[in-house]
CSV table of C-alpha atoms in Angstrom, one decimal:
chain,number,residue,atom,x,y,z
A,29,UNK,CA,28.2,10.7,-19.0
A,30,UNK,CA,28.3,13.0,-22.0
A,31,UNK,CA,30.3,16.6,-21.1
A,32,UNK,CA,28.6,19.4,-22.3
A,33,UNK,CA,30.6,21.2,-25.1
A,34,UNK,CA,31.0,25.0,-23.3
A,35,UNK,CA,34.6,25.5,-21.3
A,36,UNK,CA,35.2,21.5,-22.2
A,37,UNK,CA,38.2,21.5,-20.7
A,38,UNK,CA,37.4,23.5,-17.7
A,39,UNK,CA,33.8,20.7,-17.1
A,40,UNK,CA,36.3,17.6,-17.9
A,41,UNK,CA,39.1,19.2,-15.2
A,42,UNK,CA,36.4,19.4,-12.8
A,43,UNK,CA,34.7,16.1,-13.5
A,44,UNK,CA,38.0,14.9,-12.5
A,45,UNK,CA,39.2,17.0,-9.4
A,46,UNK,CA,35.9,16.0,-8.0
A,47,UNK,CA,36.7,12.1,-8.6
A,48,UNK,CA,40.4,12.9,-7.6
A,49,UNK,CA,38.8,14.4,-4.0
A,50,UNK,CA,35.9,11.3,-3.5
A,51,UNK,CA,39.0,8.9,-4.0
A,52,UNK,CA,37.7,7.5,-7.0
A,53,UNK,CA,41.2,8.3,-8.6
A,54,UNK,CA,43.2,7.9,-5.5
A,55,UNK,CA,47.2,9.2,-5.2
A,56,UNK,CA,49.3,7.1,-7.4
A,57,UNK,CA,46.5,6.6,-10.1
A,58,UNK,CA,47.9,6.2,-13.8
A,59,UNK,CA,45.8,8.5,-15.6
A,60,UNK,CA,44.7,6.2,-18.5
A,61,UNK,CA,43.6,9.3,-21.7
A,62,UNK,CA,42.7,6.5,-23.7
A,63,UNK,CA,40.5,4.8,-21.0
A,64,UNK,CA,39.4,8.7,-19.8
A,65,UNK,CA,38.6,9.9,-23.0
A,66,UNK,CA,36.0,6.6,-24.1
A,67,UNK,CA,34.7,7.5,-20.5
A,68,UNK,CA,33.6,11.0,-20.9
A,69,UNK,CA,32.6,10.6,-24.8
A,70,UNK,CA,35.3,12.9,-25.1
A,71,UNK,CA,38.4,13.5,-27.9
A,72,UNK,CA,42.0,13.6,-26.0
A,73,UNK,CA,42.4,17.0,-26.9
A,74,UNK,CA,39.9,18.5,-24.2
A,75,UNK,CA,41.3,15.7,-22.0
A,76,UNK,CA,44.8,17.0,-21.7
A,77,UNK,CA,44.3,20.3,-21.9
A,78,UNK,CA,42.3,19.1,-18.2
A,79,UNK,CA,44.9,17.4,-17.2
A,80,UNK,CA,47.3,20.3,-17.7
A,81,UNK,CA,45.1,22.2,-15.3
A,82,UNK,CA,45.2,19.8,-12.5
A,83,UNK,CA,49.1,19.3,-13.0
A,84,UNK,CA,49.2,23.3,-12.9
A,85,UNK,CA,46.8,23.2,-9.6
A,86,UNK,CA,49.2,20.1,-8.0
A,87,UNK,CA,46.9,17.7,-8.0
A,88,UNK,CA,48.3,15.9,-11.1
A,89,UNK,CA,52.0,15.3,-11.8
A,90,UNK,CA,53.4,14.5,-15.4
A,91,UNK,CA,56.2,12.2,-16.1
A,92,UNK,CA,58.0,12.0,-19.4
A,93,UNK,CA,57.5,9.1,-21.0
A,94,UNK,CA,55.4,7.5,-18.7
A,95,UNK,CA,51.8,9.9,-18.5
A,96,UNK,CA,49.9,11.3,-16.0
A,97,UNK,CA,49.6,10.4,-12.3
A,98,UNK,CA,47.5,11.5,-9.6
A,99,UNK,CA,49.5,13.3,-7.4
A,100,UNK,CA,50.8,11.8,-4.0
A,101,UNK,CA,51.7,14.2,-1.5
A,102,UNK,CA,54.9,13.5,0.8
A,103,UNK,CA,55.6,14.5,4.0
A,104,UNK,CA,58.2,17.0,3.1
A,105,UNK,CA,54.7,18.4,1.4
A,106,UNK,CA,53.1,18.6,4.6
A,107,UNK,CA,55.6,19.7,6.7
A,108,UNK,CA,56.2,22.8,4.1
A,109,UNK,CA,52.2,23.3,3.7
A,110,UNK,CA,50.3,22.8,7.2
A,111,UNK,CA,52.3,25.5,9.2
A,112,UNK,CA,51.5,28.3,6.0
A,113,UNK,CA,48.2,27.3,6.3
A,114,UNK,CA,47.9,27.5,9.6
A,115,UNK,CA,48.9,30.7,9.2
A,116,UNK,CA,46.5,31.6,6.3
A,117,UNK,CA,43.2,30.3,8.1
A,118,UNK,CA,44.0,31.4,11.7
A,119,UNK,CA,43.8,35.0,9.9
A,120,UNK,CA,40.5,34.3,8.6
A,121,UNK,CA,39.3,32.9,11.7
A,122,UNK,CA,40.8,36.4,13.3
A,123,UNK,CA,38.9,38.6,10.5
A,124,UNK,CA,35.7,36.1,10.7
A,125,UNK,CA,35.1,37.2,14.6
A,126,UNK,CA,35.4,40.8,13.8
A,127,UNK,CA,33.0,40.6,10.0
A,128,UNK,CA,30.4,37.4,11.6
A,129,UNK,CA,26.9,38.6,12.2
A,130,UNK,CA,24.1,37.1,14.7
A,131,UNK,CA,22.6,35.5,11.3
A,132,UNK,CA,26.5,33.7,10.3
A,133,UNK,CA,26.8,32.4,13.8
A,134,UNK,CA,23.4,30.7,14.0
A,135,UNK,CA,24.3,29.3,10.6
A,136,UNK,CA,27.5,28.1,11.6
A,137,UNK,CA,26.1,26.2,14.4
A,138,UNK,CA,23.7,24.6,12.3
A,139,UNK,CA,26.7,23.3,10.8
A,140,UNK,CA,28.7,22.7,14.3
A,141,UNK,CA,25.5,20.3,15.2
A,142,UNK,CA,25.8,18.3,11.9
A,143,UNK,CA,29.9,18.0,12.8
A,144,UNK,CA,28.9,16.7,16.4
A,145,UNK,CA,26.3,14.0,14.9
A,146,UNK,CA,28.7,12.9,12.6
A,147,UNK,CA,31.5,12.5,15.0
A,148,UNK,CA,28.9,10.7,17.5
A,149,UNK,CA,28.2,8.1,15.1
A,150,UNK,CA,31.6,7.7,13.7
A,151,UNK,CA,30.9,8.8,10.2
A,152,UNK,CA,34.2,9.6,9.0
A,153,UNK,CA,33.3,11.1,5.3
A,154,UNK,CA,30.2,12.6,6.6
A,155,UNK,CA,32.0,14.3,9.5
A,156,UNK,CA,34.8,15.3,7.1
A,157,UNK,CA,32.4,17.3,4.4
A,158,UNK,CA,31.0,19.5,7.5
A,159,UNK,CA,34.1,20.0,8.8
A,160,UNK,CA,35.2,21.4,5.2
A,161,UNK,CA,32.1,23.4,5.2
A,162,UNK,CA,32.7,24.9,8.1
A,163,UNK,CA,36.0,25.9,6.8
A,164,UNK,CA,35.5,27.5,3.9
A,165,UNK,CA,32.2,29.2,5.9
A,166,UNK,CA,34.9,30.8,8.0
A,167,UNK,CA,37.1,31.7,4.7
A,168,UNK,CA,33.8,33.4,3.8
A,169,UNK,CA,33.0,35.0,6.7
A,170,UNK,CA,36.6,36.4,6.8
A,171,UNK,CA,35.7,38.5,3.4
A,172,UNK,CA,39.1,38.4,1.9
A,173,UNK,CA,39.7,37.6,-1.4
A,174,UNK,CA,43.6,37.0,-1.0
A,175,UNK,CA,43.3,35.0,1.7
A,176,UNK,CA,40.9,32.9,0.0
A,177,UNK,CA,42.0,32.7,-3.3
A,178,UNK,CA,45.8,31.4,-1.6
A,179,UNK,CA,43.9,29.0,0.8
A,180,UNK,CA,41.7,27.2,-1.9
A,181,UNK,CA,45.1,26.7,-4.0
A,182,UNK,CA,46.8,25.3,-0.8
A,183,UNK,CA,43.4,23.5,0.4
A,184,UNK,CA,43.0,21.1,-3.0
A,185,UNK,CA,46.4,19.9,-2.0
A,186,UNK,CA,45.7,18.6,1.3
A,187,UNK,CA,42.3,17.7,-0.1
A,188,UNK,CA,44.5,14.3,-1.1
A,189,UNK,CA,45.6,13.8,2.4
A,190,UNK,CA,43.7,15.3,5.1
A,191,UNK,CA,40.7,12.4,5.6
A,192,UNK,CA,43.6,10.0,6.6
A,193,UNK,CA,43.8,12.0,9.8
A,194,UNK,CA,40.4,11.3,10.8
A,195,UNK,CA,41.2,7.5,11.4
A,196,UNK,CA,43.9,8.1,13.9
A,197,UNK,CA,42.7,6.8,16.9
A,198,UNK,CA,40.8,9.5,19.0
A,199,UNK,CA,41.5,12.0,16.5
A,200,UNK,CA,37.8,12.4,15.4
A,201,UNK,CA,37.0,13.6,18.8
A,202,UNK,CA,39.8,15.7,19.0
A,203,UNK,CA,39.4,17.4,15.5
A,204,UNK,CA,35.2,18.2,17.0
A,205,UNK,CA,37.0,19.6,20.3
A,206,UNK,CA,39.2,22.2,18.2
A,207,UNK,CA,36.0,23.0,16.1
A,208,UNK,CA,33.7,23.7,19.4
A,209,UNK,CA,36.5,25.7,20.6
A,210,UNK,CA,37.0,27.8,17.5
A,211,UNK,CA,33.6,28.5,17.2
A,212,UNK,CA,33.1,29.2,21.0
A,213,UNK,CA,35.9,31.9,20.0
A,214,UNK,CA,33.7,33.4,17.0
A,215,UNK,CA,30.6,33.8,19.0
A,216,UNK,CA,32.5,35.2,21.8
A,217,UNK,CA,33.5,38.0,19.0
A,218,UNK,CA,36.9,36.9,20.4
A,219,UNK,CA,39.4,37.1,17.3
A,220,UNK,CA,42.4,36.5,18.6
A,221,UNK,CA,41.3,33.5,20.1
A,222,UNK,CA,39.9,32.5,17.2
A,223,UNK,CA,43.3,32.7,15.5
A,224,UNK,CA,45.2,30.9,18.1
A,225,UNK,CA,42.1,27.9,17.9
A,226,UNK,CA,42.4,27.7,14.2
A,227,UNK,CA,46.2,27.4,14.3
A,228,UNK,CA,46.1,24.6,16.9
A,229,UNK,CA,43.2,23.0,14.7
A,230,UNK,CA,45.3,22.7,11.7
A,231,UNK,CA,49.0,22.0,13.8
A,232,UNK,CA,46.8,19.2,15.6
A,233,UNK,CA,46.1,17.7,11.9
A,234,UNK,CA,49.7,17.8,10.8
A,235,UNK,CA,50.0,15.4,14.0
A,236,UNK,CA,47.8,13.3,13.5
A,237,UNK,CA,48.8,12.5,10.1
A,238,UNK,CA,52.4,12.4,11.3
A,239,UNK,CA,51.7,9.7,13.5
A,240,UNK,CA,49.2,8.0,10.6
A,241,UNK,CA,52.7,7.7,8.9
A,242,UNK,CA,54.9,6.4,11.4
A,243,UNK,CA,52.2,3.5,12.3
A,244,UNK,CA,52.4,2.8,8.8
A,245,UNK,CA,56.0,2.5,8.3
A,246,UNK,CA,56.1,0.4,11.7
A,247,UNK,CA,53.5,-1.7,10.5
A,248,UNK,CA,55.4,-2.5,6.9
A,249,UNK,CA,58.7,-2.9,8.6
């Protein structure tokens, strides 16, 4: 597919954060600008000027010599990045109960029904793109630019992580139990507990892929 010639760069970095997210380029991926570039219909040029924007975002890592990679996030990463944003969404959860209108809330549990049919029929990338629509509806909701614009920075990063948490056993269920009860907070105009739902929400997900981790390095040992 040809990339139209305004912003090239900007349409061939987001060609390419969107791949990056639907785990069509998944961590560890040589970035191949020859291969890219045919691809696209595209010169390099355009290409790694791209690629320096996803390196700048996190999502792509440069080594010397060697190219680009997708970017594979540790556990030091998550450990480091959960319990900030934690912090950063529980506020907008807070701010969401106090801004949310009759209107938001019905909308919102338009979205909270979609979650819960998802989660019945254990349709894990289904369940996971309402669940990140419900998210950045409550970023919205919270009407703060600097919240936001730190939380989307943060949130592409554990874009590259956070579905693996959804196949820990019983966590799909779980992750629909902390939604229901954030949103049970929001309608009940009840910020705090809103904060203090989010929080646990995103704490619960650290856990979960924790324990994705450990099973894994049991399994290989």
């Amino acid at each position: 597919m040809r990339v139209v010639q305004s912003s090239l760069h900007d349409e061939v970095a987001a060609q390419l954060r969107e791949r990056i997210f639907a785990g069509e380029l998944p961590p560890g991926t040589f970035l191949d600008e020859v291969r890219l570039a045919q691809e696209m219909s595209i010169s390099r040029t355009p290409l790694r000027e791209a690629l320096k924007v996803l390196t700048a975002e996190g999502l792509v890592r440069h080594e010397p010599r060697r190219g680009c990679f997708v970017n594979e996030v540790t556990e030091q990463d998550l450990d480091e990045i959960f319990p900030v944003i934690g912090l950063l969404e529980g506020r907008c959860a807070y701010e969401a109960a106090q801004h949310a209108s009759d209107a938001d809330l019905e909308t919102l549990e338009v979205l909270h029904q979609k979650l819960a049919k998802h989660a019945k029929a254990r349709r894990i990338n289904e369940y996971y793109e309402a669940n990140f629509a419900i998210h950045e509806a409550i970023i919205r909701l919270a009407d703060n630019r600097w919240l936001a614009s730190v939380i989307a920075d943060l949130r592409k990063i554990l874009r590259l992580a956070r579905l693996q948490q959804l196949h820990a056993p019983g966590r799909l269920d779980q992750s629909l139990s902390e939604h229901l009860a954030v949103f049970a907070a929001l309608k009940a105009r009840d910020a705090d507990g809103a904060e203090a739902a989010m929080r646990t929400h995103l704490q619960r997900q650290r856990e979960a892929l924790r324990e994705l981790a450990r099973a894994q390095r049991s399994r290989l040992a």
